[in-house]
């Protein structure tokens, strides 16, 4: 029987320089998409997939993320005294239960691979999920009843074991901007064996148009490889380098995500995420859609 995926790593130590000056004092992960921080949307996805414990790999000036996932007694008492039952219940649903989150520091900006390695002692010897908080994955309403990306990956892992990476189709002329995988035989619906991984291939050389989307299920053997991994591009420990090494001894599978993906590390992606999530909300969609149409008509 395969070990279940109980824990997830969220690397949240980045500086967010593409969003300055907004991120000078506010972590980029705390910028809001509608009325929820970006990182809350990703935590929601992880919890919906059955994740029991989330490990945040933080850096300096990120304490507000820890505060966000803690109780705020003064606020709760105020809401209770004012009869704000709906808001109080929302806060309670969003607050992790005691002992289900951990925070560890990445003290130097040495890349994604190093951030993952920083969580090794908390993860222990079990497979885990890795979710990049910049990337919001929005399931289609009809996609397995709105099943999230990680939930679909957990289903795929139950069939295949090994290591699972979420991928999505990108235009052929944009493959040089992404990590791209080559695939082989199908193992389940939308799930294929990975035969090759290339980080930002030169134009015209990509093995496919399937880009890595920032969601992974990895075996704990990756930690030993990361510990020995030499610094690569930009002086960083590259996760892709260690995954390529791991591919020599363990299978990797690509799970294609059929929903929408928004890169909230870019201004356009962040703005598009706000529009898409607002339009998906029954409580604000009708009024927002009308305002949006009016704005576009005026331009």
Short mmCIF file of C-alpha atoms in Angstrom, two decimals:
data_model
loop_
_atom_site.label_atom_id
_atom_site.label_comp_id
_atom_site.label_asym_id
_atom_site.label_seq_id
_atom_site.Cartn_x
_atom_site.Cartn_y
_atom_site.Cartn_z
CA UNK A 1 0.00 0.00 0.00
CA UNK A 2 1.34 3.41 -0.98
CA UNK A 3 2.03 6.02 1.67
CA UNK A 4 -0.65 8.72 1.56
CA UNK A 5 0.22 12.33 0.75
CA UNK A 6 -0.30 14.00 4.13
CA UNK A 7 2.13 16.93 4.06
CA UNK A 8 2.74 19.82 1.69
CA UNK A 9 5.53 22.39 1.33
CA UNK A 10 4.73 25.99 0.39
CA UNK A 11 7.87 28.04 -0.33
CA UNK A 12 7.03 31.63 0.60
CA UNK A 13 10.46 33.23 1.09
CA UNK A 14 10.63 35.16 -2.20
CA UNK A 15 11.08 38.93 -2.20
CA UNK A 16 8.38 39.72 -4.76
CA UNK A 17 10.48 42.30 -6.59
CA UNK A 18 8.17 42.29 -9.61
CA UNK A 19 5.47 43.86 -7.43
CA UNK A 20 7.44 46.66 -5.81
CA UNK A 21 6.54 48.98 -4.20
CA UNK A 22 3.47 46.97 -3.07
CA UNK A 23 5.70 44.20 -1.68
CA UNK A 24 8.10 46.49 0.17
CA UNK A 25 6.21 45.88 3.43
CA UNK A 26 3.59 43.28 2.41
CA UNK A 27 4.68 39.77 1.33
CA UNK A 28 3.67 39.02 -2.25
CA UNK A 29 1.85 35.92 -1.01
CA UNK A 30 -0.46 38.17 1.03
CA UNK A 31 -1.65 40.24 -1.94
CA UNK A 32 -5.36 39.54 -2.30
CA UNK A 33 -7.23 37.86 -5.11
CA UNK A 34 -10.71 39.27 -4.48
CA UNK A 35 -10.89 38.98 -0.68
CA UNK A 36 -8.44 36.16 0.07
CA UNK A 37 -4.64 36.33 0.02
CA UNK A 38 -2.98 34.40 -2.79
CA UNK A 39 -1.44 31.99 -0.29
CA UNK A 40 -4.88 31.28 1.24
CA UNK A 41 -6.18 30.14 -2.15
CA UNK A 42 -3.26 27.70 -2.40
CA UNK A 43 -3.81 26.42 1.13
CA UNK A 44 -7.48 25.89 0.24
CA UNK A 45 -6.39 23.75 -2.71
CA UNK A 46 -4.07 21.69 -0.50
CA UNK A 47 -6.69 21.11 2.18
CA UNK A 48 -9.27 20.09 -0.44
CA UNK A 49 -6.79 17.44 -1.61
CA UNK A 50 -6.60 15.92 1.87
CA UNK A 51 -3.35 17.54 3.03
CA UNK A 52 -3.14 17.35 6.82
CA UNK A 53 -0.01 19.38 7.55
CA UNK A 54 1.39 22.38 5.66
CA UNK A 55 5.02 23.47 5.94
CA UNK A 56 5.67 27.11 5.07
CA UNK A 57 9.27 27.86 4.15
CA UNK A 58 9.56 31.55 4.97
CA UNK A 59 12.16 34.29 5.00
CA UNK A 60 12.70 37.62 6.69
CA UNK A 61 9.74 40.00 6.90
CA UNK A 62 7.22 37.20 6.34
CA UNK A 63 5.79 37.03 9.87
CA UNK A 64 2.43 38.34 8.65
CA UNK A 65 1.88 35.01 6.84
CA UNK A 66 2.19 33.18 10.14
CA UNK A 67 -0.15 35.73 11.75
CA UNK A 68 -2.70 35.21 8.99
CA UNK A 69 -2.94 31.50 9.79
CA UNK A 70 -3.24 32.09 13.53
CA UNK A 71 -6.19 33.03 15.73
CA UNK A 72 -6.94 36.73 16.17
CA UNK A 73 -8.78 36.88 19.47
CA UNK A 74 -9.46 40.62 19.49
CA UNK A 75 -11.00 40.45 16.03
CA UNK A 76 -13.03 37.36 16.91
CA UNK A 77 -14.41 38.95 20.07
CA UNK A 78 -15.33 42.09 18.16
CA UNK A 79 -17.15 40.11 15.45
CA UNK A 80 -18.96 38.07 18.09
CA UNK A 81 -20.06 41.16 20.03
CA UNK A 82 -21.41 42.73 16.84
CA UNK A 83 -23.28 39.62 15.77
CA UNK A 84 -21.11 39.08 12.68
CA UNK A 85 -21.74 35.34 12.67
CA UNK A 86 -21.03 34.78 8.98
CA UNK A 87 -17.63 36.48 9.13
CA UNK A 88 -16.74 34.66 12.36
CA UNK A 89 -17.59 31.29 10.83
CA UNK A 90 -15.46 32.12 7.77
CA UNK A 91 -12.45 32.91 9.94
CA UNK A 92 -12.92 29.66 11.85
CA UNK A 93 -13.06 27.61 8.63
CA UNK A 94 -9.91 29.25 7.29
CA UNK A 95 -7.84 28.92 10.47
CA UNK A 96 -5.79 25.70 10.56
CA UNK A 97 -6.29 23.44 13.53
CA UNK A 98 -3.59 23.37 16.19
CA UNK A 99 -0.49 21.47 15.13
CA UNK A 100 -1.33 21.32 11.41
CA UNK A 101 1.09 24.03 10.22
CA UNK A 102 4.82 24.51 10.59
CA UNK A 103 7.07 27.44 9.68
CA UNK A 104 10.76 27.12 8.92
CA UNK A 105 13.25 29.68 7.59
CA UNK A 106 15.18 29.73 4.34
CA UNK A 107 17.91 32.03 5.60
CA UNK A 108 19.61 32.60 2.24
CA UNK A 109 17.98 33.06 -1.19
CA UNK A 110 19.41 29.88 -2.72
CA UNK A 111 16.51 28.85 -4.91
CA UNK A 112 13.53 26.52 -4.92
CA UNK A 113 15.55 23.35 -4.41
CA UNK A 114 17.13 24.80 -1.29
CA UNK A 115 13.72 25.92 0.01
CA UNK A 116 12.40 22.37 -0.35
CA UNK A 117 15.49 20.98 1.39
CA UNK A 118 14.89 23.36 4.33
CA UNK A 119 11.67 21.44 5.11
CA UNK A 120 13.32 17.99 5.17
CA UNK A 121 13.16 17.36 8.92
CA UNK A 122 9.51 18.34 9.15
CA UNK A 123 8.47 16.21 6.16
CA UNK A 124 10.48 13.19 7.28
CA UNK A 125 10.58 9.96 5.30
CA UNK A 126 7.29 10.20 3.42
CA UNK A 127 6.10 11.47 0.04
CA UNK A 128 4.90 15.05 0.02
CA UNK A 129 3.27 17.70 -2.12
CA UNK A 130 4.96 20.91 -3.21
CA UNK A 131 2.83 23.88 -4.25
CA UNK A 132 4.29 27.12 -5.59
CA UNK A 133 2.08 29.90 -4.17
CA UNK A 134 2.53 32.21 -7.17
CA UNK A 135 0.58 29.80 -9.36
CA UNK A 136 -3.19 29.71 -8.85
CA UNK A 137 -4.95 26.70 -10.39
CA UNK A 138 -8.64 27.25 -10.99
CA UNK A 139 -10.62 24.10 -11.77
CA UNK A 140 -13.36 24.12 -14.35
CA UNK A 141 -16.82 23.71 -12.74
CA UNK A 142 -17.34 20.48 -14.68
CA UNK A 143 -13.84 19.12 -14.04
CA UNK A 144 -14.64 16.26 -11.68
CA UNK A 145 -17.12 18.48 -9.89
CA UNK A 146 -14.58 21.27 -9.65
CA UNK A 147 -11.77 19.07 -8.33
CA UNK A 148 -8.60 21.05 -7.73
CA UNK A 149 -5.24 20.41 -9.35
CA UNK A 150 -3.60 18.78 -6.34
CA UNK A 151 -6.64 16.61 -5.65
CA UNK A 152 -6.40 15.27 -9.21
CA UNK A 153 -2.69 14.63 -8.71
CA UNK A 154 -3.37 12.69 -5.51
CA UNK A 155 -5.79 10.51 -7.49
CA UNK A 156 -3.12 9.99 -10.15
CA UNK A 157 -0.54 9.12 -7.50
CA UNK A 158 -2.87 6.46 -6.12
CA UNK A 159 -2.74 4.83 -9.57
CA UNK A 160 0.94 5.31 -10.41
CA UNK A 161 2.98 5.88 -7.27
CA UNK A 162 6.37 7.42 -7.92
CA UNK A 163 6.60 11.16 -8.49
CA UNK A 164 3.83 13.22 -10.11
CA UNK A 165 4.15 16.65 -11.73
CA UNK A 166 1.21 18.77 -12.88
CA UNK A 167 1.51 20.08 -16.44
CA UNK A 168 -0.57 22.18 -18.80
CA UNK A 169 -0.49 23.01 -22.48
CA UNK A 170 1.20 26.20 -23.61
CA UNK A 171 1.54 27.62 -27.14
CA UNK A 172 4.44 26.06 -29.08
CA UNK A 173 6.09 29.44 -29.59
CA UNK A 174 6.21 30.02 -25.81
CA UNK A 175 7.78 26.75 -24.65
CA UNK A 176 11.16 28.46 -24.21
CA UNK A 177 9.68 30.35 -21.25
CA UNK A 178 8.85 27.24 -19.19
CA UNK A 179 10.07 23.99 -17.78
CA UNK A 180 8.84 21.43 -20.33
CA UNK A 181 8.35 17.67 -20.07
CA UNK A 182 8.38 14.97 -22.72
CA UNK A 183 5.89 12.17 -22.19
CA UNK A 184 5.54 8.48 -23.05
CA UNK A 185 2.88 5.90 -22.42
CA UNK A 186 -0.46 6.76 -20.84
CA UNK A 187 -1.00 5.37 -17.34
CA UNK A 188 -4.45 6.81 -16.64
CA UNK A 189 -6.77 9.47 -18.04
CA UNK A 190 -4.61 12.58 -18.48
CA UNK A 191 -1.59 10.89 -16.86
CA UNK A 192 1.54 9.90 -18.80
CA UNK A 193 5.03 8.69 -17.96
CA UNK A 194 7.62 11.45 -18.17
CA UNK A 195 10.58 10.66 -20.41
CA UNK A 196 12.34 14.01 -20.39
CA UNK A 197 12.49 17.32 -18.51
CA UNK A 198 14.03 20.47 -19.95
CA UNK A 199 14.20 23.86 -18.22
CA UNK A 200 13.40 26.64 -20.73
CA UNK A 201 14.45 24.81 -23.91
CA UNK A 202 15.73 26.77 -26.87
CA UNK A 203 13.05 27.76 -29.37
CA UNK A 204 12.10 24.83 -31.58
CA UNK A 205 13.76 22.17 -29.40
CA UNK A 206 11.07 21.47 -26.78
CA UNK A 207 10.04 17.80 -26.46
CA UNK A 208 6.35 18.85 -26.16
CA UNK A 209 4.20 21.83 -25.26
CA UNK A 210 3.48 20.53 -21.74
CA UNK A 211 4.77 23.01 -19.15
CA UNK A 212 5.33 22.34 -15.45
CA UNK A 213 2.67 24.29 -13.57
CA UNK A 214 4.07 24.54 -10.04
CA UNK A 215 2.46 21.48 -8.43
CA UNK A 216 4.48 18.38 -7.51
CA UNK A 217 4.21 15.13 -5.57
CA UNK A 218 7.72 13.97 -4.71
CA UNK A 219 9.32 11.08 -2.89
CA UNK A 220 11.52 11.88 0.14
CA UNK A 221 14.61 10.56 -1.68
CA UNK A 222 14.74 14.01 -3.32
CA UNK A 223 16.12 15.45 -0.06
CA UNK A 224 19.40 13.51 -0.24
CA UNK A 225 19.86 14.62 -3.83
CA UNK A 226 19.17 18.25 -2.93
CA UNK A 227 21.72 18.04 -0.11
CA UNK A 228 24.40 17.06 -2.64
CA UNK A 229 23.18 19.26 -5.48
CA UNK A 230 25.71 21.82 -6.68
CA UNK A 231 24.60 25.38 -7.23
CA UNK A 232 23.33 25.97 -10.75
CA UNK A 233 22.00 28.96 -12.65
CA UNK A 234 22.10 32.16 -10.60
CA UNK A 235 24.01 30.42 -7.81
CA UNK A 236 20.83 28.61 -6.76
CA UNK A 237 20.02 25.00 -5.90
CA UNK A 238 17.73 24.02 -8.77
CA UNK A 239 14.92 21.57 -8.03
CA UNK A 240 14.85 20.48 -11.68
CA UNK A 241 18.48 19.31 -11.49
CA UNK A 242 17.70 16.99 -8.58
CA UNK A 243 14.49 15.74 -10.22
CA UNK A 244 16.49 14.83 -13.33
CA UNK A 245 18.87 12.86 -11.13
CA UNK A 246 15.96 11.18 -9.36
CA UNK A 247 14.48 10.17 -12.73
CA UNK A 248 17.43 7.81 -13.16
CA UNK A 249 16.10 5.60 -10.37
CA UNK A 250 12.43 6.47 -9.86
CA UNK A 251 9.49 6.98 -12.24
CA UNK A 252 7.95 10.39 -12.90
CA UNK A 253 4.46 10.99 -14.25
CA UNK A 254 2.78 14.03 -15.78
CA UNK A 255 -0.80 14.82 -14.73
CA UNK A 256 -2.38 17.26 -17.16
CA UNK A 257 -4.46 19.99 -15.51
CA UNK A 258 -7.41 21.05 -17.63
CA UNK A 259 -8.39 24.19 -15.72
CA UNK A 260 -7.11 27.77 -15.81
CA UNK A 261 -3.72 28.75 -14.36
CA UNK A 262 -2.78 32.27 -13.30
CA UNK A 263 0.78 33.30 -12.56
CA UNK A 264 0.29 35.76 -9.71
CA UNK A 265 3.98 36.53 -9.77
CA UNK A 266 3.29 38.65 -12.85
CA UNK A 267 1.11 41.75 -12.91
CA UNK A 268 -1.07 40.54 -15.78
CA UNK A 269 -1.51 37.09 -14.25
CA UNK A 270 -2.43 38.63 -10.91
CA UNK A 271 -5.00 40.96 -12.48
CA UNK A 272 -6.48 38.15 -14.56
CA UNK A 273 -6.78 35.98 -11.45
CA UNK A 274 -8.75 38.72 -9.72
CA UNK A 275 -11.11 39.00 -12.69
CA UNK A 276 -11.56 35.24 -13.04
CA UNK A 277 -12.13 34.58 -9.34
CA UNK A 278 -14.52 37.52 -9.05
CA UNK A 279 -16.56 36.26 -12.01
CA UNK A 280 -16.74 32.82 -10.38
CA UNK A 281 -18.28 34.23 -7.19
CA UNK A 282 -22.11 34.18 -7.18
CA UNK A 283 -22.22 36.89 -4.49
CA UNK A 284 -20.37 39.50 -6.55
CA UNK A 285 -20.29 38.21 -10.13
CA UNK A 286 -23.48 39.87 -11.49
CA UNK A 287 -22.57 43.37 -10.29
CA UNK A 288 -18.89 42.96 -11.16
CA UNK A 289 -19.69 41.66 -14.65
CA UNK A 290 -21.91 44.69 -15.29
CA UNK A 291 -19.26 47.12 -14.02
CA UNK A 292 -16.60 45.40 -16.10
CA UNK A 293 -18.74 45.57 -19.24
CA UNK A 294 -19.40 49.25 -18.60
CA UNK A 295 -15.70 49.95 -18.14
CA UNK A 296 -14.76 48.11 -21.35
CA UNK A 297 -17.52 49.83 -23.29
CA UNK A 298 -16.12 53.19 -22.24
CA UNK A 299 -12.69 52.30 -23.61
#
